[in-house]
Short mmCIF file of C-alpha atoms in Angstrom, two decimals:
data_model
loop_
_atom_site.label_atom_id
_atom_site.label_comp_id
_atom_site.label_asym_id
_atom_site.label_seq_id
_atom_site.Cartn_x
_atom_site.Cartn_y
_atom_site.Cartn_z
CA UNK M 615 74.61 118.44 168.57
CA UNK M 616 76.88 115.73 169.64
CA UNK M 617 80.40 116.11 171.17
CA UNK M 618 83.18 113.95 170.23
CA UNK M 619 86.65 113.46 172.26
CA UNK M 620 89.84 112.77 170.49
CA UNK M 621 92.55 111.11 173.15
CA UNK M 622 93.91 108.80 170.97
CA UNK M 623 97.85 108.92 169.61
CA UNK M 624 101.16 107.93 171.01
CA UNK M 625 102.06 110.50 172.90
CA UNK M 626 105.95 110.62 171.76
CA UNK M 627 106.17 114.27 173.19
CA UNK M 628 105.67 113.27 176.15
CA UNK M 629 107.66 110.57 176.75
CA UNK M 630 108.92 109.01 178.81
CA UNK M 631 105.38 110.05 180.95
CA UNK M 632 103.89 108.23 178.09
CA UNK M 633 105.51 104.74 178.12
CA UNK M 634 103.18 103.53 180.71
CA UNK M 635 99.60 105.57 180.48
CA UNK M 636 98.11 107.09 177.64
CA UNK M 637 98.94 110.78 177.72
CA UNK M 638 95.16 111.92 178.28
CA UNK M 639 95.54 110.30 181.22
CA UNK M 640 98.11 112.06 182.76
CA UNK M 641 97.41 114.54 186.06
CA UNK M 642 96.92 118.78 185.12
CA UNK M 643 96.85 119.71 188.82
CA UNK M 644 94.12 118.00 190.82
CA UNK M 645 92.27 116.06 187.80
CA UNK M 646 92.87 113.70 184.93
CA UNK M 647 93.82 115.70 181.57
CA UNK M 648 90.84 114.17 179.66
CA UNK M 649 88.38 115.24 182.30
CA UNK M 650 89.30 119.27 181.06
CA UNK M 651 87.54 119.12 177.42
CA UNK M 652 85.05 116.31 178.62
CA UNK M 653 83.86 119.40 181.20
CA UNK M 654 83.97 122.06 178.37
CA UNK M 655 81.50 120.28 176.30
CA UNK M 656 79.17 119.60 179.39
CA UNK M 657 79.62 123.27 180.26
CA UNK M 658 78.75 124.24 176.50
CA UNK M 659 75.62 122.22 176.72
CA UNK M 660 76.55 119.31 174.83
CA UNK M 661 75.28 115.85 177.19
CA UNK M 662 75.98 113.22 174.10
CA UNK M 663 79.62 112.89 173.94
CA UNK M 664 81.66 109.79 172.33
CA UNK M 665 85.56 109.15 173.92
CA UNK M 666 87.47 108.03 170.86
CA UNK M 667 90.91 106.54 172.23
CA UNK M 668 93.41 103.91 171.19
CA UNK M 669 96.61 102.02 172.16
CA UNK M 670 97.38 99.36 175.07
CA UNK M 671 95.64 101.78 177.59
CA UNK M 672 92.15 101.94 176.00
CA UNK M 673 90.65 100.14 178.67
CA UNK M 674 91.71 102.86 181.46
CA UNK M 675 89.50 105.11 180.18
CA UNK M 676 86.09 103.14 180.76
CA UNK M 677 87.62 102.35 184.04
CA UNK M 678 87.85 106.15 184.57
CA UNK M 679 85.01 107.39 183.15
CA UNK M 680 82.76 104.94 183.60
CA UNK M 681 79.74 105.56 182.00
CA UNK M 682 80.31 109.45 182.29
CA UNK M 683 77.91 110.05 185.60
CA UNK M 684 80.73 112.23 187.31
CA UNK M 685 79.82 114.82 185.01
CA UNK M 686 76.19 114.65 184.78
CA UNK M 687 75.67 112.45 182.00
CA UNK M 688 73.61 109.51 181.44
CA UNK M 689 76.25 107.26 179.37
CA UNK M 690 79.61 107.81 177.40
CA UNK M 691 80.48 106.67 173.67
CA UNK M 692 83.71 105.02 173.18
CA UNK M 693 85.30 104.09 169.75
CA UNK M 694 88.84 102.49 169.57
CA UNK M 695 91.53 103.92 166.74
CA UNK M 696 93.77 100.93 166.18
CA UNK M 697 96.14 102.89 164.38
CA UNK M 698 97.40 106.38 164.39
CA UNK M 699 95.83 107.69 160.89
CA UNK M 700 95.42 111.11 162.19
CA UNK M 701 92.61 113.64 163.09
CA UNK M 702 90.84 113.26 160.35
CA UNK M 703 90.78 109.16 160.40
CA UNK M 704 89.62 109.68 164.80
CA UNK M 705 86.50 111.76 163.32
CA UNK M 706 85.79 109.14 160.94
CA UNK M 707 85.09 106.37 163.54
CA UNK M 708 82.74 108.77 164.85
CA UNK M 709 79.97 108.92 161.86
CA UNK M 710 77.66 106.24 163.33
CA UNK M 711 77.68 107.88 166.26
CA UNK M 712 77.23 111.47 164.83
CA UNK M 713 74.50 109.93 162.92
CA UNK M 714 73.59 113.00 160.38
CA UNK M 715 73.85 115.54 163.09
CA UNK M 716 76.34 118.28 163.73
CA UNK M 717 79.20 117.53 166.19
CA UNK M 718 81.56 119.79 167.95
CA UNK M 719 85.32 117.88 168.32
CA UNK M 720 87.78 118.60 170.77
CA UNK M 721 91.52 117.22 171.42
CA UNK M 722 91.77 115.28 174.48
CA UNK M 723 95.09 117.62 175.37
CA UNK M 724 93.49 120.93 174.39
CA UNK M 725 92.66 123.07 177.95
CA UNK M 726 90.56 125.90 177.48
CA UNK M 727 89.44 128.87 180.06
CA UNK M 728 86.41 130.10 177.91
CA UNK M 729 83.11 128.61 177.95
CA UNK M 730 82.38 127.19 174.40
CA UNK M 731 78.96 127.68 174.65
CA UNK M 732 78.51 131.02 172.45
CA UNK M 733 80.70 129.41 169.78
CA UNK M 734 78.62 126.62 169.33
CA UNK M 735 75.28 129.01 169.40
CA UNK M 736 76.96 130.58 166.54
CA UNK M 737 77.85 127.51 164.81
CA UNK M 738 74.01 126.17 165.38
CA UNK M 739 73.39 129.52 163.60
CA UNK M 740 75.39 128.65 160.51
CA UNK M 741 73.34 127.34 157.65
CA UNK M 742 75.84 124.66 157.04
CA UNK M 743 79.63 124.53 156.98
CA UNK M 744 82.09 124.18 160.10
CA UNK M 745 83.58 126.51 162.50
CA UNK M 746 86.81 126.51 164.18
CA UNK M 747 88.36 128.07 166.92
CA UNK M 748 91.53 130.55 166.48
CA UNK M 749 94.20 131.54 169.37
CA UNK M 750 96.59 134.54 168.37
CA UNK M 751 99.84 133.39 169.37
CA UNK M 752 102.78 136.30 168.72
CA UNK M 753 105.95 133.65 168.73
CA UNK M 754 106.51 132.28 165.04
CA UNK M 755 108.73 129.27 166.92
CA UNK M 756 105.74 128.37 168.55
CA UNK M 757 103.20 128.73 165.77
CA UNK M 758 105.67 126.60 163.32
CA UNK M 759 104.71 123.70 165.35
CA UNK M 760 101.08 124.09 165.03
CA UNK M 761 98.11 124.91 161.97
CA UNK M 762 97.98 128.53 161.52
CA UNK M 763 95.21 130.21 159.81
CA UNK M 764 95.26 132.85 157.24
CA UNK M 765 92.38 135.76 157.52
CA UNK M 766 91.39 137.83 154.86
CA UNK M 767 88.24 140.38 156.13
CA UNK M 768 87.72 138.15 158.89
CA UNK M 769 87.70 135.21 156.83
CA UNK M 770 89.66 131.90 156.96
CA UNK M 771 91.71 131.76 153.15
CA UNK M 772 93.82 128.73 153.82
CA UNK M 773 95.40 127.18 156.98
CA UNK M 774 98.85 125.58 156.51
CA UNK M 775 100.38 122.90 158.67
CA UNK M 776 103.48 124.11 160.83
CA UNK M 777 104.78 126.62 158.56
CA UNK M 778 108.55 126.95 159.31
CA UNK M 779 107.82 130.67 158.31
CA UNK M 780 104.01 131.67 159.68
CA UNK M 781 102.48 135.09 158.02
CA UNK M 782 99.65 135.17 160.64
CA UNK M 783 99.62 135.15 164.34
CA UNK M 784 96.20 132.97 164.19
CA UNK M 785 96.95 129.27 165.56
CA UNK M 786 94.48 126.72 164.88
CA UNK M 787 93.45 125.46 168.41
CA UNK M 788 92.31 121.80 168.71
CA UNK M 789 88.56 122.53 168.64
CA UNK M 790 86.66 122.11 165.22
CA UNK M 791 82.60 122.03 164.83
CA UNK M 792 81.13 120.43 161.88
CA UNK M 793 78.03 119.61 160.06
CA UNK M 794 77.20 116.18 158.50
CA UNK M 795 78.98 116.27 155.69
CA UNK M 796 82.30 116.14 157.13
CA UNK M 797 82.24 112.38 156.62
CA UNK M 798 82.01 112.82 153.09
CA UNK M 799 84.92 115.05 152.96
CA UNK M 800 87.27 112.84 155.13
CA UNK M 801 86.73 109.86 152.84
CA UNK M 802 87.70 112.30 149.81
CA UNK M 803 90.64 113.35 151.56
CA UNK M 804 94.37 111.22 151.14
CA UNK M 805 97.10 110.80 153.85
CA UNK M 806 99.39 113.40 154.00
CA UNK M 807 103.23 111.63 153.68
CA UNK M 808 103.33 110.47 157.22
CA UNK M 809 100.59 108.69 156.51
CA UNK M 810 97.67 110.89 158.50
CA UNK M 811 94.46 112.07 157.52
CA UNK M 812 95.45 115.73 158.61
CA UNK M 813 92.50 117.92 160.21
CA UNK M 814 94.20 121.07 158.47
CA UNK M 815 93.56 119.49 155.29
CA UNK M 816 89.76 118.86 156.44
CA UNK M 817 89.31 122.31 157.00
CA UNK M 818 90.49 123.34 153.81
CA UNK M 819 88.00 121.57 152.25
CA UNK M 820 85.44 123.51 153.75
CA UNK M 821 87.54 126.50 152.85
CA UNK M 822 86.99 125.46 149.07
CA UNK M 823 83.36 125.17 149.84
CA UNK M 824 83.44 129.27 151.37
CA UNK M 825 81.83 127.12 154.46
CA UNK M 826 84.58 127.99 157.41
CA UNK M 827 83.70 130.31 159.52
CA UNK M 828 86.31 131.22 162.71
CA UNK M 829 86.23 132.81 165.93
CA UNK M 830 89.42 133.91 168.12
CA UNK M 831 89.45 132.73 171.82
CA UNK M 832 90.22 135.32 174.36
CA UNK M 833 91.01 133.38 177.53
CA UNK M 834 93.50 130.90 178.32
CA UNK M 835 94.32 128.03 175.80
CA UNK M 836 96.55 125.08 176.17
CA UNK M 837 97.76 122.44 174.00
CA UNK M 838 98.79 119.99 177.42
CA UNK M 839 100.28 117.50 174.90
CA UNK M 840 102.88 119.27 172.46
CA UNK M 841 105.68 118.71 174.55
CA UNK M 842 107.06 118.44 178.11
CA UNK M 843 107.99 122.23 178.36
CA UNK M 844 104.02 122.98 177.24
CA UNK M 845 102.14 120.31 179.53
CA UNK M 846 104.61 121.65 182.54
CA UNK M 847 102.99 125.09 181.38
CA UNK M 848 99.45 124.13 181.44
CA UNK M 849 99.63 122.25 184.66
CA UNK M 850 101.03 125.65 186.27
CA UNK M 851 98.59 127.57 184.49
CA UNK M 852 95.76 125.60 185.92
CA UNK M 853 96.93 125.02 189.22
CA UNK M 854 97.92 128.93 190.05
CA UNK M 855 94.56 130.80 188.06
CA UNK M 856 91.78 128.21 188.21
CA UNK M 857 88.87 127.95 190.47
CA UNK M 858 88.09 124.16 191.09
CA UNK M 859 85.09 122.75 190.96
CA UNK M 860 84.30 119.25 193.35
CA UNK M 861 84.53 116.20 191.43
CA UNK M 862 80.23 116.08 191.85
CA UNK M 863 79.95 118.55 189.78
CA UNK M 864 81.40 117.65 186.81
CA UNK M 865 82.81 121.41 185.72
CA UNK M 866 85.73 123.57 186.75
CA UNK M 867 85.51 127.17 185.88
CA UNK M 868 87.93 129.39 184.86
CA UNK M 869 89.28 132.65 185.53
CA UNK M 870 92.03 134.83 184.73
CA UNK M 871 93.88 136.90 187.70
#
């Protein structure tokens, strides 16, 4: 299974931290914020992993990264996004890369506590389809800024794009597995108004299909680049209730107190 990195985007909500680094860039506590999912997929398993980034600070991350050895891997991906045409459009640029296989894909902002591991067991499990990852969140102002997913029996009905009035407490987190045919279904898919191939509307189509399955994460999830107020969050979160790991070995582990 291959992993794919999405720190791309302008990084408007976080500006004006933004006007001179990429936002994935940016310190949560004692570490770069793209080093957080690039350690959840090593910790999951996954050791072939593409970086897809874009913008004037593209370069930074090779610089950074390197050829991904600080985590225990052999080499790094990258693929450049010259324009911001959404989720959907990032995965895209990923297909050669993917090369018929499955791939899990996580948001370059998104911090998560749990190990990912079991959910991508399960996934590997699934005859075909995609999986994503759910976070019950119990304030509607928050959940209007994010996808929220509607559950019937257990099972993902439809996911709407910041609802200004959400009927579910189930927020779409920023982690989404898929098998091969996802390409397929991007290139059927059209920009939403602002001009985005939007991930909710990805995931829909696999709703049609009856192929998205969903599990809800129990530890500690962050979206680092929503907005000032939320990265301030995270970077507290981290720096008060995680254990960290040297930068040798590549992982920091989590735990809540």
């Amino acid at each position: 299974m291959k992993g794919v990195v999405l720190a791309g985007g302008s990084g408007t909500r976080l500006d004006p931290l933004t006007r001179v680094t990429n936002k994935h860039l940016l310190p949560v506590y004692n570490q770069p914020m793209i080093f957080y999912p690039l350690q959840s997929l090593v910790r999951a398993g996954i050791k072939d992993i593409m970086v897809v980034t874009g913008g004037n600070n593209a370069g930074d991350f090779l610089r950074l990264l390197g050829n991904g050895r600080d985590f225990g891997l052999s080499y790094l991906r990258y693929a450049y996004q010259d324009r911001p045409g959404g989720i959907g459009e990032a995965i895209s640029l990923a297909e050669e890369f993917v090369d018929g296989d499955r791939c899990i894909v996580i948001l370059g902002d998104n911090i998560l506590e749990e190990d990912l591991g079991p959910f991508v067991t399960k996934f590997g499990a699934q005859p075909a389809g995609a999986r994503v990852l759910l976070k019950q969140i119990d304030n509607p102002s928050r959940l209007s800024q994010l996808g929220v997913a509607y559950l019937e029996n257990g099972q993902v009905v439809d996911i709407e794009e910041k609802p200004a009035s959400p009927r579910s407490p189930f927020a779409v987190t920023g982690v989404y597995m898929y098998d091969a045919t996802v390409f397929d279904l991007i290139r059927g898919l059209k920009p939403s108004g602002r001009g985005e191939v939007e991930v909710s509307d990805l995931n829909n189509a696999y709703v049609a299909r009856g192929q998205l399955e969903a599990d809800v994460l129990t530890g500690f999830w962050g979206d680092a680049g929503e907005s000032i107020d939320d990265y301030w969050a995270v970077f507290q979160y981290v720096a008060k209730h995680w254990q960290h790991g040297t930068k040798s070995s590549g992982v920091v582990s989590g735990r809540n107190q």
